[in-house]
XYZ file of C-alpha atoms in Angstrom:
76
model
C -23.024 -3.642 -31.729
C -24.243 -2.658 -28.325
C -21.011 -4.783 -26.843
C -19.026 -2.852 -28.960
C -20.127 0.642 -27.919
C -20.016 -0.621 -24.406
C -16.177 -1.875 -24.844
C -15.611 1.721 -26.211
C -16.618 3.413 -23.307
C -14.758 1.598 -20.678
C -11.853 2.344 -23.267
C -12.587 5.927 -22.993
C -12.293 5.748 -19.049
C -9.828 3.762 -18.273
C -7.804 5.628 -20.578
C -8.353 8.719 -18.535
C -6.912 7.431 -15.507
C -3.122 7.618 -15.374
C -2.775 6.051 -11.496
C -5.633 4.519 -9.048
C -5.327 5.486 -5.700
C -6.418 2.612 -2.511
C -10.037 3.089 -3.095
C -9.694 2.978 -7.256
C -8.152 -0.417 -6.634
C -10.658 -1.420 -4.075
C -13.527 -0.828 -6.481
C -11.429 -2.158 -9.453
C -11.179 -5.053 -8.002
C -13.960 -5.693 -6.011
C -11.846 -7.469 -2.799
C -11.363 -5.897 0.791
C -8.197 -4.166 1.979
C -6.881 -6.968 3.361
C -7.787 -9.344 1.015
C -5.684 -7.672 -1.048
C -2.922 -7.478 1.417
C -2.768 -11.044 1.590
C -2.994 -11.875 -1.716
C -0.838 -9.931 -3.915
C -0.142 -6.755 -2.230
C 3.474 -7.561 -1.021
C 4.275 -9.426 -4.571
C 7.555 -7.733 -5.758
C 5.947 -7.895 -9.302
C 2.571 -5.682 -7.968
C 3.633 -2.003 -8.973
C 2.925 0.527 -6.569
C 4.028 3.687 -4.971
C 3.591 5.204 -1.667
C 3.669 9.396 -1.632
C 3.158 10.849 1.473
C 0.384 8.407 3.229
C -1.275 7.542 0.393
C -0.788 4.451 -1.799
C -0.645 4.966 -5.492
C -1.198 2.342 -8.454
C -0.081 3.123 -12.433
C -3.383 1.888 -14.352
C -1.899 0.489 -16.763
C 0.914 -1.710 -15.112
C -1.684 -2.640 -12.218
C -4.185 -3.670 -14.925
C -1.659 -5.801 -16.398
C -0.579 -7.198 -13.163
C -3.940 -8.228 -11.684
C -4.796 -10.151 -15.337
C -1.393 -12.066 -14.978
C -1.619 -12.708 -11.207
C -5.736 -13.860 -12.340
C -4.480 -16.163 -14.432
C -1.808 -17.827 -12.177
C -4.551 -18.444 -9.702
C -5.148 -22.123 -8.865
C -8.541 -23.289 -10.840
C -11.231 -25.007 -8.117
């Protein structure tokens, strides 16, 4: 039950975010700037969207992107 209630919530608030900005995805994913630049950030299939001098990142599509790219990781 508690699981449940807990699943809810983070339902709730990721719903309420359209886009994550650099430090959303930072947090999100809990890796360094230029971990991320050297893992997946230049991978055409990573959606993103630069505006002025700030990096942008749909939730949803970046969500689903980081599960696939995850899973595609080699298993040590």
């Amino acid at each position: 039950m508690c699981h449940e209630k807990i699943s809810e919530l983070i339902k709730e608030v990721d719903a309420e975010l359209v886009f994550w900005d650099k430090k959303e995805l930072l947090r999100r994913t809990m890796m360094c700037w230029p971990t991320i630049l050297n893992q997946f950030f230049y991978d055409p299939r990573f959606p993103k969207h630069k505006i002025g001098t700030k990096w942008y990142f749909p939730a949803r599509e970046t969500r689903e992107f980081l599960t696939q790219w995850l899973s595609e990781q080699p298993k040590h």
